[in-house]
Coordinates of C-alpha atoms in Angstrom, one line a residue:
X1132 CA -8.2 -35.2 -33.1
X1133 CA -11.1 -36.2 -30.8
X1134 CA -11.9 -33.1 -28.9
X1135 CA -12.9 -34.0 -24.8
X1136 CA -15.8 -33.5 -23.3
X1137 CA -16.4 -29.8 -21.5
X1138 CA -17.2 -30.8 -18.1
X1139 CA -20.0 -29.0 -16.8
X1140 CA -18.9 -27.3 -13.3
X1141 CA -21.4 -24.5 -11.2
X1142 CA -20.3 -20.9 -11.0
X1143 CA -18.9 -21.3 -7.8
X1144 CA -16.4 -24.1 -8.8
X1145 CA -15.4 -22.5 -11.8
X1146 CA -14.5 -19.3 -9.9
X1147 CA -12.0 -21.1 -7.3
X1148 CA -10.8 -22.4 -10.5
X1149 CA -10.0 -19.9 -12.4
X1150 CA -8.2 -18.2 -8.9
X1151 CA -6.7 -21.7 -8.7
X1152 CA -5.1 -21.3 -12.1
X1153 CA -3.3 -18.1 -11.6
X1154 CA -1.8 -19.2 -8.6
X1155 CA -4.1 -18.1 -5.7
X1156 CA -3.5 -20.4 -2.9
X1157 CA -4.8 -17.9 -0.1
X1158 CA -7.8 -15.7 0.2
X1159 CA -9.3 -13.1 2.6
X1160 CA -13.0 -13.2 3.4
X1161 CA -16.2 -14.0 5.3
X1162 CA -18.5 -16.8 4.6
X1163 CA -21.8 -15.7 3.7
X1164 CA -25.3 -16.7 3.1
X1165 CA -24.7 -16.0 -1.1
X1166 CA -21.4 -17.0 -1.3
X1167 CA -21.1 -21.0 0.2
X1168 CA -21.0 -22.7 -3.3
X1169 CA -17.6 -20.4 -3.7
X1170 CA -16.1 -21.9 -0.7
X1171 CA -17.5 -25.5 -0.9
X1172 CA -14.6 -25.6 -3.6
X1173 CA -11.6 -23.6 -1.9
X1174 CA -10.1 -27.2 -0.1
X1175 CA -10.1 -29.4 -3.4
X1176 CA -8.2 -26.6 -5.4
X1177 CA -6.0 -25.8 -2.4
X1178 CA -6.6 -22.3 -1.8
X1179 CA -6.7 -21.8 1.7
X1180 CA -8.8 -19.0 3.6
X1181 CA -8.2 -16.7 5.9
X1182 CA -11.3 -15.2 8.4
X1183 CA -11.2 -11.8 9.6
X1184 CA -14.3 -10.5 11.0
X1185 CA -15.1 -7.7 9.1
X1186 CA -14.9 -7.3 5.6
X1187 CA -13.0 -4.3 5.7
X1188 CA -10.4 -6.3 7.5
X1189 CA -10.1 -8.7 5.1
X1190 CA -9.4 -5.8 2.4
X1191 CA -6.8 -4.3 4.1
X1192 CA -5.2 -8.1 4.8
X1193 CA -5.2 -8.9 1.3
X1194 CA -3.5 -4.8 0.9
X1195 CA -0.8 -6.1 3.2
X1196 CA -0.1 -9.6 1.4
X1197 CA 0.3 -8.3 -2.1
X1198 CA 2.4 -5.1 -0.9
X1199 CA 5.1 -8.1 0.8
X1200 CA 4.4 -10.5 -2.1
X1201 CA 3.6 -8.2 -5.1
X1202 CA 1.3 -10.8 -6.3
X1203 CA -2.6 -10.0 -5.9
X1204 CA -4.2 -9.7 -2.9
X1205 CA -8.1 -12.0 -3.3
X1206 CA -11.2 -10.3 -1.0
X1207 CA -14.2 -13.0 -1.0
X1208 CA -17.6 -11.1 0.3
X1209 CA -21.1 -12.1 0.0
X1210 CA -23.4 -9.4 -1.4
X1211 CA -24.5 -6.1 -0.5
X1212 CA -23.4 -4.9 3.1
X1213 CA -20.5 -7.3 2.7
X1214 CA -19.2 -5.8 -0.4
X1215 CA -19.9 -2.0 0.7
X1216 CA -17.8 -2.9 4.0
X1217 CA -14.8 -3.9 1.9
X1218 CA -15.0 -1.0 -0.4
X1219 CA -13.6 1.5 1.9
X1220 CA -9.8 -0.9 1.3
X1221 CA -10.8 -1.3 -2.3
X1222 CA -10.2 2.6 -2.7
X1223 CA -7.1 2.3 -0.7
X1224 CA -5.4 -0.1 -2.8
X1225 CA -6.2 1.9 -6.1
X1226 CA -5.3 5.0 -4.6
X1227 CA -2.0 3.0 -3.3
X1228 CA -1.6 1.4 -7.1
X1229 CA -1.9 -2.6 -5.4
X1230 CA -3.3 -5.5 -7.3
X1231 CA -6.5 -6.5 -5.5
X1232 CA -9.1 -8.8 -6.5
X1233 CA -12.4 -8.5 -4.7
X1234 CA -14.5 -11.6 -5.6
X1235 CA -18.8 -11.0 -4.3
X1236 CA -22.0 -12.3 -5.5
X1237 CA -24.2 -10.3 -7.3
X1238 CA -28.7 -10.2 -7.6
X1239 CA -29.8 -13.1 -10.2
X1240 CA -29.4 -12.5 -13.7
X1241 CA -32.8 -11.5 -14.4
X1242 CA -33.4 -9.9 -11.0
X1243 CA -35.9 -7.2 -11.5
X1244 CA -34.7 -3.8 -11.6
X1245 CA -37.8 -2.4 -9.0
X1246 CA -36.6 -3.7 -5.3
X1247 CA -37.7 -6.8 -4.4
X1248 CA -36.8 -7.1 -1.0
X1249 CA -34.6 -10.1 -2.0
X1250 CA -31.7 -10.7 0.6
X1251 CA -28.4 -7.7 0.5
X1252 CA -30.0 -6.3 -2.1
X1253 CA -29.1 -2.8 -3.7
X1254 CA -29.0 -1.0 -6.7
X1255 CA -25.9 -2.1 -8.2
X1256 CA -22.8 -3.6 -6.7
X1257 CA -21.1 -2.9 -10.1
X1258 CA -21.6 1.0 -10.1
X1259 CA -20.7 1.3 -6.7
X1260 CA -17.4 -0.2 -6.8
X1261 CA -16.3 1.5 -10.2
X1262 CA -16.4 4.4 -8.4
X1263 CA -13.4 3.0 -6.0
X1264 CA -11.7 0.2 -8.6
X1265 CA -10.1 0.0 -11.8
X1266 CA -13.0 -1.9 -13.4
X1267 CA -15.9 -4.1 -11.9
X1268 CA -17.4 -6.7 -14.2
X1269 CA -20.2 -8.1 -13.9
X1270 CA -20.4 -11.9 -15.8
X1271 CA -23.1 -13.3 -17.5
X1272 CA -22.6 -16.9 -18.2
X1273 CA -20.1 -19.6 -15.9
X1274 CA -18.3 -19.6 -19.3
X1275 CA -17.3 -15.9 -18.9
X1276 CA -16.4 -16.4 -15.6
X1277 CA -12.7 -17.9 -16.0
X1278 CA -11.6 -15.1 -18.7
X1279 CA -13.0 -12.4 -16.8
X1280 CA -10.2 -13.7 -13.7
X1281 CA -8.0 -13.5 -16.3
X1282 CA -9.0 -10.3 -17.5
X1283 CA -8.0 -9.1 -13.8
X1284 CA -4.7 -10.9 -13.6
X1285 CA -3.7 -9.3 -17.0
X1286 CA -4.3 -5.5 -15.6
X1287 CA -2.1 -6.9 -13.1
X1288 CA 0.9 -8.0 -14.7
X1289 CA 0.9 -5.4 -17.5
X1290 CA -0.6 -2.2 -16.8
X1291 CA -0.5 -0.1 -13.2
X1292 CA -1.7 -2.7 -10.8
X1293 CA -5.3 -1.7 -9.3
X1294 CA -7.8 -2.9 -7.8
X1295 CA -10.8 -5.2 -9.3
X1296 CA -13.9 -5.9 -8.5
X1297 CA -15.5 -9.1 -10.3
X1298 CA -19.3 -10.0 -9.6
X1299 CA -20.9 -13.5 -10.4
X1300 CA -24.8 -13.4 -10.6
X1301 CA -26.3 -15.4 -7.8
X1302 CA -28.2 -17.9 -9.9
X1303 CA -24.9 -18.7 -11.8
X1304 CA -22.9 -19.7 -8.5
X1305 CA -24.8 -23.1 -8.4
X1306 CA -25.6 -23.4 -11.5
X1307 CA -23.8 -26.4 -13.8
X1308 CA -23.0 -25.4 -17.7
X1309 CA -19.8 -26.1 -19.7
X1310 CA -16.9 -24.5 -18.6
X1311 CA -13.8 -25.0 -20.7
X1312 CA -10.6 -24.6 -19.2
X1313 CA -10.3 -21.0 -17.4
X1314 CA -7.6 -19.1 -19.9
X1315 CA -4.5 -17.6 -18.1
X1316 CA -3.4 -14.3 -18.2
X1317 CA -0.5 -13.3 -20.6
X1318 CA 3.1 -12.8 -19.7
X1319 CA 4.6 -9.6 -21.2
X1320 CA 8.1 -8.6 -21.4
X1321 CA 8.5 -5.5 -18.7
X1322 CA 8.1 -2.5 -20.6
X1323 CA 11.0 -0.6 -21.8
X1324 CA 11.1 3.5 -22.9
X1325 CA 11.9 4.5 -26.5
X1326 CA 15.2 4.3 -27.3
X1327 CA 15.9 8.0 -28.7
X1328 CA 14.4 9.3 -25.6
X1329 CA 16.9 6.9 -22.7
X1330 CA 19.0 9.0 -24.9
X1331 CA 17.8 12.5 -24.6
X1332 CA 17.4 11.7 -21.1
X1333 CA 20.7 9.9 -20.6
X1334 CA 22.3 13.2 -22.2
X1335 CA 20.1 15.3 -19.7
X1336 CA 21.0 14.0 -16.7
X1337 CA 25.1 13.8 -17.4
X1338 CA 25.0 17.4 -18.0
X1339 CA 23.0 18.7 -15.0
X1340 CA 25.3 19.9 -12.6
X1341 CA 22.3 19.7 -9.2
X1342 CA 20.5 16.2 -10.1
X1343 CA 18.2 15.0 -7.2
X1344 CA 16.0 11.7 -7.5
X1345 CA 12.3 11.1 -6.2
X1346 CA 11.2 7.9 -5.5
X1347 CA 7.9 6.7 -5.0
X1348 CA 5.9 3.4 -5.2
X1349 CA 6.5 2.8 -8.5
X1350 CA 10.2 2.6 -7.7
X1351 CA 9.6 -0.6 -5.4
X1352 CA 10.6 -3.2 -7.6
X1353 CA 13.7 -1.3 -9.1
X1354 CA 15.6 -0.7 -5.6
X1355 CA 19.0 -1.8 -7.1
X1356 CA 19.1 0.5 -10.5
X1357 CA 17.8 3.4 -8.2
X1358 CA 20.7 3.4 -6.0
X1359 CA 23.2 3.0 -8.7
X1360 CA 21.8 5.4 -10.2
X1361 CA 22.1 8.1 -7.4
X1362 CA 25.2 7.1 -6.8
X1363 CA 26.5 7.4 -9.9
X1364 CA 25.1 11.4 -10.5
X1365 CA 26.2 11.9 -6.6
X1366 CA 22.5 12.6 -6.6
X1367 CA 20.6 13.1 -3.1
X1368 CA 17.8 10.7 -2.8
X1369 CA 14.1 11.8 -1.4
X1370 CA 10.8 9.8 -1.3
X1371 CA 7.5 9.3 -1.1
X1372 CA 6.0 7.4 1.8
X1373 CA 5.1 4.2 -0.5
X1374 CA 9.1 4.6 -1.7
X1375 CA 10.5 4.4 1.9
X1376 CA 13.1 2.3 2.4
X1377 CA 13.8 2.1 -1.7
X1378 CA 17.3 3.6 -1.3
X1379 CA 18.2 2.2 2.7
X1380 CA 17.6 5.6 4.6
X1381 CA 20.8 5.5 5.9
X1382 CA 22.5 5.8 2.8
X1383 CA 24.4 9.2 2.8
X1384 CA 22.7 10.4 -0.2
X1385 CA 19.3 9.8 1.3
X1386 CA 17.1 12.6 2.6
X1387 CA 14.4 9.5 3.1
X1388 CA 10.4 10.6 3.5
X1389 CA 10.7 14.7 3.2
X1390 CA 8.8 15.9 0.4
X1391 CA 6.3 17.7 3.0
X1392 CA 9.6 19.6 4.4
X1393 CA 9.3 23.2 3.0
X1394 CA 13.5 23.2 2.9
X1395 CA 13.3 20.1 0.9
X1396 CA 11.1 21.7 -1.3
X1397 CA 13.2 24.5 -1.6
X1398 CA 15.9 22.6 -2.3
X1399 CA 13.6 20.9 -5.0
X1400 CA 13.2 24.0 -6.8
X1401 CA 16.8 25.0 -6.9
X1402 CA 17.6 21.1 -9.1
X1403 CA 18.4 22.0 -12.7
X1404 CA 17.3 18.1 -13.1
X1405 CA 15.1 15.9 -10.5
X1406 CA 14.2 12.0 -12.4
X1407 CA 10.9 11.3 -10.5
X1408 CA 9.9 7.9 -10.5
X1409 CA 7.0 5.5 -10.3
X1410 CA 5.8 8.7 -8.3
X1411 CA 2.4 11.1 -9.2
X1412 CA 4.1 14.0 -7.8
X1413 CA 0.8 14.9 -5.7
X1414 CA -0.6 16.6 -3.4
X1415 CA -0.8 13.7 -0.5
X1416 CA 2.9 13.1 -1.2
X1417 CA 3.8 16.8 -0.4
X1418 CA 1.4 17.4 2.1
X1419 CA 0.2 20.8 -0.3
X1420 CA -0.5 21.9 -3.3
X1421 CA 3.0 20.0 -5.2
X1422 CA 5.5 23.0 -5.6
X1423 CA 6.9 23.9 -9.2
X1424 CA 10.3 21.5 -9.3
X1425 CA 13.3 23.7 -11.0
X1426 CA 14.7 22.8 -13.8
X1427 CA 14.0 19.6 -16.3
X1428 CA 11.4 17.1 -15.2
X1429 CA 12.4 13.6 -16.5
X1430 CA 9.4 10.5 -15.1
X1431 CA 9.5 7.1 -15.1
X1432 CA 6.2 5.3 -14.9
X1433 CA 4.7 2.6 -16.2
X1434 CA 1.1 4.7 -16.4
X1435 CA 2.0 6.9 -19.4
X1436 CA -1.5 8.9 -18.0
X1437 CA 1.1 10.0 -15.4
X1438 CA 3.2 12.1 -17.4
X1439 CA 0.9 15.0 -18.3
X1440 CA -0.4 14.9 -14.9
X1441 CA 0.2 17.1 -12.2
X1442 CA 3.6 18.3 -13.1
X1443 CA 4.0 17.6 -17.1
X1444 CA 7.5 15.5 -18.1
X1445 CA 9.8 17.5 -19.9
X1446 CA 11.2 14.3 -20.8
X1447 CA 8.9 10.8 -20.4
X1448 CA 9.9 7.6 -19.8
X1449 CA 7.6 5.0 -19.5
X1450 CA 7.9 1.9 -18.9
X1451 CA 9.2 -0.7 -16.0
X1452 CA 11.2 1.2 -13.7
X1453 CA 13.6 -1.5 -13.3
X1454 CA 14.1 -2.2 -17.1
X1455 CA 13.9 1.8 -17.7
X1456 CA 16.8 2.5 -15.5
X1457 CA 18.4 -0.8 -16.2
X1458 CA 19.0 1.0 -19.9
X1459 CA 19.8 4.5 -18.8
X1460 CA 22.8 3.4 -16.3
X1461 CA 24.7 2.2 -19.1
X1462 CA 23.6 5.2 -21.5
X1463 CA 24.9 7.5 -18.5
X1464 CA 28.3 6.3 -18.6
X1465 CA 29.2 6.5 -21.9
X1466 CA 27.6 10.0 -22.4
X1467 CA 29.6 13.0 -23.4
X1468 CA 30.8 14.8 -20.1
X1469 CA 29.8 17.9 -19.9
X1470 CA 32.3 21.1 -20.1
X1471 CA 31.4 22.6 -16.7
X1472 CA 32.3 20.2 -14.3
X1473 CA 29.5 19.1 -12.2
X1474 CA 29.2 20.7 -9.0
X1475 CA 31.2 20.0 -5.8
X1476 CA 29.3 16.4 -4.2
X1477 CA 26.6 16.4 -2.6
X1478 CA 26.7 14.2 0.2
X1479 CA 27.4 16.8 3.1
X1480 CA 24.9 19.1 1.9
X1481 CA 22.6 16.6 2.5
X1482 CA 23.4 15.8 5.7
X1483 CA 22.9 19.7 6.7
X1484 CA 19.4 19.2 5.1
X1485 CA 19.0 16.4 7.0
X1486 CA 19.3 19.1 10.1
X1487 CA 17.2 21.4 8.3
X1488 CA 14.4 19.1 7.3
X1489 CA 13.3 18.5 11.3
X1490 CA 14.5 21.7 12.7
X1491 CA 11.1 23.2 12.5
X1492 CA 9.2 20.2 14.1
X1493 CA 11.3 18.9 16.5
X1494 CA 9.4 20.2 19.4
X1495 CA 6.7 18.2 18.1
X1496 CA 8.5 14.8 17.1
X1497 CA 10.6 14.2 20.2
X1498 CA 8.1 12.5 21.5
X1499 CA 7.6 9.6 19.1
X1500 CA 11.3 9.4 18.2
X1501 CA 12.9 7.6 21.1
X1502 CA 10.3 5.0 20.9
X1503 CA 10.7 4.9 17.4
X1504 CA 14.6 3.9 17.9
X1505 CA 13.8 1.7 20.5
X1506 CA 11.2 -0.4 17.7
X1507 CA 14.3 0.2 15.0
X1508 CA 17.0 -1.5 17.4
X1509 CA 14.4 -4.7 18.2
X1510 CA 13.8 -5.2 14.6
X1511 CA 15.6 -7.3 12.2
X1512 CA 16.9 -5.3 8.6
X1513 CA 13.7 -7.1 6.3
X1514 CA 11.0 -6.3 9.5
X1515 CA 7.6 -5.0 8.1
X1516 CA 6.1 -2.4 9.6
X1517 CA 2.7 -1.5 8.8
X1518 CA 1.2 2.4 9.9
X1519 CA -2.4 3.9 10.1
X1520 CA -3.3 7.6 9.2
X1521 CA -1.7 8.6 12.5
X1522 CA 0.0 11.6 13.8
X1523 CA 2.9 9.1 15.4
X1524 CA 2.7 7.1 11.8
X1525 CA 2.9 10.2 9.5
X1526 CA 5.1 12.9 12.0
X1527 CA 6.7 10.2 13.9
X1528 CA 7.3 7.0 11.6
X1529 CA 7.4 8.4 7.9
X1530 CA 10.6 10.7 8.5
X1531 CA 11.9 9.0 11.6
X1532 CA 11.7 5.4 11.3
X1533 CA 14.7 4.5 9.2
X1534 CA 13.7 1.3 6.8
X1535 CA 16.4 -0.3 4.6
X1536 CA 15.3 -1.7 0.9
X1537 CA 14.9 -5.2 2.4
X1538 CA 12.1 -3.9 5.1
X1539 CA 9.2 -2.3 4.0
X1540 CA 7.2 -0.3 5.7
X1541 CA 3.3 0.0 4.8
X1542 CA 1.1 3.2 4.8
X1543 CA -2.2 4.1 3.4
X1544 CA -1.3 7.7 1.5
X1545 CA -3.8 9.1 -0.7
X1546 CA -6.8 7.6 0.3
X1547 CA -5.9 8.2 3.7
X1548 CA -8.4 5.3 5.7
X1549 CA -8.3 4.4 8.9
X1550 CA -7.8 1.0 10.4
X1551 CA -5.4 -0.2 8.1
X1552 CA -2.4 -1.0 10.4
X1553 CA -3.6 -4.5 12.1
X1554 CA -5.3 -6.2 9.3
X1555 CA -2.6 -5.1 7.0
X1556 CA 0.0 -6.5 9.6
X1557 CA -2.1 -9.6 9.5
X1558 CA -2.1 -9.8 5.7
X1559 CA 1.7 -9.3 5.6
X1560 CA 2.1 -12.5 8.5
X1561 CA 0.3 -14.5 7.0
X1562 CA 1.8 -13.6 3.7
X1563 CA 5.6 -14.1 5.3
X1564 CA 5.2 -16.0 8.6
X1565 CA 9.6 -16.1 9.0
X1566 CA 9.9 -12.1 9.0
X1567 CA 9.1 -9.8 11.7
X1568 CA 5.6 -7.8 11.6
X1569 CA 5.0 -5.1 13.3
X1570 CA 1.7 -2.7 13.4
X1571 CA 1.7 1.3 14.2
X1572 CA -1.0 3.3 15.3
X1573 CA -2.7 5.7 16.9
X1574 CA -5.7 4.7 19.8
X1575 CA -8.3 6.7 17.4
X1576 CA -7.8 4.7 14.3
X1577 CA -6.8 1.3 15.5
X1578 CA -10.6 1.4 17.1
X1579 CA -11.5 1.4 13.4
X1580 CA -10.5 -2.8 12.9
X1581 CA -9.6 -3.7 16.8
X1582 CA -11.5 -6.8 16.3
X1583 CA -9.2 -8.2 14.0
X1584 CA -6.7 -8.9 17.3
X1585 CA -9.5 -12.3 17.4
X1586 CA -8.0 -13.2 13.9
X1587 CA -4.5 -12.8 14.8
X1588 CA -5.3 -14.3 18.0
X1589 CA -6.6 -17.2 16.1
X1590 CA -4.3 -17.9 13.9
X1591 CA -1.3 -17.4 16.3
X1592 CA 0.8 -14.9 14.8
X1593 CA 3.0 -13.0 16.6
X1594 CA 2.0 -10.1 16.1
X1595 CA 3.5 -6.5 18.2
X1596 CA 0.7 -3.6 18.1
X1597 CA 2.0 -0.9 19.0
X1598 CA -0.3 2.3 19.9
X1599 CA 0.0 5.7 20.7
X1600 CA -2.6 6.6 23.0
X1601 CA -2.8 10.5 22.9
X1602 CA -7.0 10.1 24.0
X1603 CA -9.0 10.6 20.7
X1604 CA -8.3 11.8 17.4
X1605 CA -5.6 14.3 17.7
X1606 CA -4.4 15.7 14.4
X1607 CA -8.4 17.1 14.0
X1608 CA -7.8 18.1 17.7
X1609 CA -4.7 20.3 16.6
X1610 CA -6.5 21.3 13.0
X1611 CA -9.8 23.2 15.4
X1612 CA -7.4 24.4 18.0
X1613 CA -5.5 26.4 14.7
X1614 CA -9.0 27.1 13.3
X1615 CA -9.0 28.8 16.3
X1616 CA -12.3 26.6 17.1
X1617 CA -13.0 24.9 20.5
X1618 CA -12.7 21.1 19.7
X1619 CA -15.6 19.1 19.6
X1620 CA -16.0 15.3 19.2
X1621 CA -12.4 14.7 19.2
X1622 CA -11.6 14.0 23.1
X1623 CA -12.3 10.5 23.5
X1624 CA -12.3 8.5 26.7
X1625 CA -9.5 5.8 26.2
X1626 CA -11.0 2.3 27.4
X1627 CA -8.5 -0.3 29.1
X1628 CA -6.9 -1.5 25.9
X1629 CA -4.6 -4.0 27.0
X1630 CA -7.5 -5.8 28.6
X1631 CA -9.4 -5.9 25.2
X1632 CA -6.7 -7.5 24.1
X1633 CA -6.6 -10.1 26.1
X1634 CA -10.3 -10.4 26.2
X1635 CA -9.4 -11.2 22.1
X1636 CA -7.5 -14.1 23.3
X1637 CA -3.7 -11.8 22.9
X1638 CA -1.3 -10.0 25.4
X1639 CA -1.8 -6.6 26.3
X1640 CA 0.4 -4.2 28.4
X1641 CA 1.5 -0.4 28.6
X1642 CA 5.0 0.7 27.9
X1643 CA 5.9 4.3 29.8
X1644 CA 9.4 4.5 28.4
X1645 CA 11.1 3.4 25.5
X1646 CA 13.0 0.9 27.3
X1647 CA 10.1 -0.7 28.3
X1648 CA 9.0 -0.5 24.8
X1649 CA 11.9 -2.4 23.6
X1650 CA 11.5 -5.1 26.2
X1651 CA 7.6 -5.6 25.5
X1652 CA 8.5 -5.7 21.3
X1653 CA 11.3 -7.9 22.3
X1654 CA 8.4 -10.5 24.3
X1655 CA 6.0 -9.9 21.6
X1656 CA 7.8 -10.8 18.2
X1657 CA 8.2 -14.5 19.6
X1658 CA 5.2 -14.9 21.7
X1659 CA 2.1 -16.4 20.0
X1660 CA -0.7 -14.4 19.0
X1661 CA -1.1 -10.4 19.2
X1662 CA 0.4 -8.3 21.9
X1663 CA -1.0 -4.9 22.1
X1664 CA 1.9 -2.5 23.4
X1665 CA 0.0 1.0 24.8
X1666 CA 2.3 3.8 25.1
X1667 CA 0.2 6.5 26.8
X1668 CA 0.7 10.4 25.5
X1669 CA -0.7 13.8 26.6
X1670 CA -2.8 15.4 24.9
X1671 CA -1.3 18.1 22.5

């Protein structure tokens, strides 16, 4: 056999084509002085790009297209300041387990280690963003550069999806050497648990006589086993806020997002069996230090680092969600019954914990909730709704905001960053221009990425922003007022919001009452371009 010719192609060709080969056809960044040779080939591998103007914006974009898509989200940036400003989504995304694939130039290969004064430069991209990503990799040759992409799109599809941080030397971008064709990343089967423990498990669950389920991320993809699985222990269903809307919320088994209620915890602790998965059981899903859960702990995750974290598996499954519970459903039904019969069903004790759950704060949450069922009745069933690290988002939204499993609903847990509601909105549009996006927030953190309503405004997606304008940042308003402290730095002047978004190129207006909420959504989900919906609050 005559063996071809390796074509010689620069760094910055054989990067789009490597992307190109793994099915990328749309990226999120800003053009930069370092990075033109990468986007002199985008057009003639038909990857198309998407400008947002601020590189943080583009991270949280490419956050919201691979939570709506599940495949990875790309971040171009040029070097230095670029990449920092993007690093702030880049710890969101691992902390929120999404595949993200953040693409920069890095110094020269033989760049001097003393400074040089050389354009963006610093230290080291590389150790900076291992600190927030699964790996960062720095290449050495344009030969290395297609299986590194590959490397990346392998932790994707078989291992905890995180995010990735790849960084090609500035002198390889436009340099020509061989490049052989860019490798792709294996397929694996979806991983499946050991068979004697389904068993032991299987076993477990059929004799318990107070089963309860908690779903989290993880869970997304296995929405169907998950509900036949509750309903076939009678099992009450609770989440995390990256499982809402696994098992539809209005299910009667369903106590939706309410690990932070202390009677849901207390009801946690009185299961003799809860089957948590694709969940870490932590702190920022319980909103304190994660309570001892009663009785067995069985975990599903595909991370088997999960199960002696936190709260250690009594029994461990890991492996796909879908494909774990896929094999236990059967097991379930063809396991010995146990003598006791199980106890009485469960379904109107969870409607009185429903009660209980928002007894204690609904002083506080009456007034988000009638504008939160005034969004719910304008919204189609497979709407997404994206959220920030707001009091109306996490108090309001999270327990309030029913979503059913073909919605989803978008929050930054964990890492807990601002600004993440309108670029992520804008991610998740351009990612699935037919289904309704909307974007939550508060008037503090939306001022985080408010000038990405120029990029929706540019592309002309319809786009509802919806903001709660309570006049600064008012959960750390509360937290000093309980210190007993005098607030300080937290009572910001509002400026005329609607009119910024206008001066963007959108629609802006305030809506006093829910019904004037609803008609405003109603205007906005078919009316070009961003309209920014102010709902003014007082100040708690």
């Amino acid at each position: 056999m005559i063996r071809q010719p390796i074509t010689p192609r620069t760094g910055g060709e054989a990067v789009v084509r490597a992307l190109a080969a793994h099915g990328v056809d749309l990226l999120f960044g800003i053009p930069g002085t370092h990075n033109l040779e990468i986007y002199a080939h985008l057009a003639q591998y038909g990857i198309q790009q998407l400008t947002p103007r601020h590189e943080q914006g583009a991270g949280y974009a490419a956050d919201g297209y691979a939570r709506v898509t599940g495949r990875p989200g790309v971040v171009l940036t040029t070097t230095g300041p670029a990449l920092l400003n993007a690093a702030a989504a880049v710890g969101q995304a691992y902390s929120d387990s999404v595949p993200l694939l953040v693409v920069s130039p890095g110094m020269p290969l033989r760049h001097p280690r003393q400074p040089t004064g050389l354009l963006h430069e610093m230290r080291s991209q590389t150790e900076a963003l291992r600190g927030v990503a699964a790996f960062s990799h720095r290449v050495s040759s344009v030969a290395e550069i297609g299986p590194a992409v590959a490397r990346a799109f392998t932790l994707f599809r078989t291992e905890r999806p995180r995010p990735v941080h790849l960084e090609i030397p500035l002198d390889l971008l436009g340099s020509a050497e061989a490049c052989p064709e860019p490798p792709s990343a294996p397929e694996r089967p979806p991983a499946q648990a050991a068979a004697d423990t389904l068993t032991r498990a299987a076993q477990a669950l059929r004799d318990a006589r107070r089963p309860a389920l908690i779903l989290g991320g993880g869970a997304r993809g296995a929405a169907d086993q998950c509900l036949a699985l509750a309903e076939l222990l009678d099992a009450p269903v609770v989440t995390t806020a990256n499982g809402k809307g696994v098992v539809a919320e209005a299910h009667p088994l369903s106590l939706g997002v309410a690990l932070h209620s202390p009677e849901v915890q207390r009801w946690l602790a009185d299961r003799d069996i809860v089957l948590a998965v694709g969940t870490e059981l932590a702190e920022s899903d319980f909103w304190c230090a994660p309570p001892e859960l009663g009785g067995t702990l069985i975990r599903v995750d595909l991370d088997p680092a999960q199960m002696y974290a936190g709260q250690p598996a009594d029994i461990a499954l890991v492996g796909d969600a879908a494909t774990v519970l896929g094999a236990l459903h059967p097991l379930l039904a063809k396991a010995e019954r146990p003598t006791p019969e199980r106890a009485a069903p469960e379904r109107p004790a969870v409607t009185a914990l429903r009660a209980a759950r928002d007894l204690p704060t609904r002083q506080r949450d009456a007034r988000w909730i009638p504008y939160l069922q005034a969004i719910r009745a304008e919204l189609a069933p497979d709407a997404v709704i994206t959220s920030d690290s707001a009091m109306c988002c996490y108090y309001g939204a999270l327990p309030h905001l029913p979503v059913p499993p073909e919605g989803r609903y978008l929050h930054p847990t964990g890492f807990g960053t601002l600004g993440f509601a309108l670029p992520a909105a804008i991610g998740a549009k351009a990612a699935c221009p037919d289904r309704q996006v909307v974007a939550l927030s508060g008037d503090g953190g939306f001022q985080f990425t408010a000038q990405e309503l120029a990029t929706a405004a540019q592309y002309g997606f319809p786009l509802p922003v919806v903001v709660f304008d309570n006049g600064g940042y008012g959960e750390i308003r509360d937290e000093m007022a309980a210190r007993g402290d005098e607030p300080v730095a937290v009572d910001l002047p509002s400026p005329d919001l609607p009119a910024l978004a206008r001066a963007y190129g959108g629609h802006g207006l305030r809506a006093d009452s829910p019904d004037a909420l609803a008609r405003a959504l109603r205007a906005a989900l078919v009316t070009p371009g961003p309209t920014l919906i102010v709902i003014p609050e007082e100040r708690s």
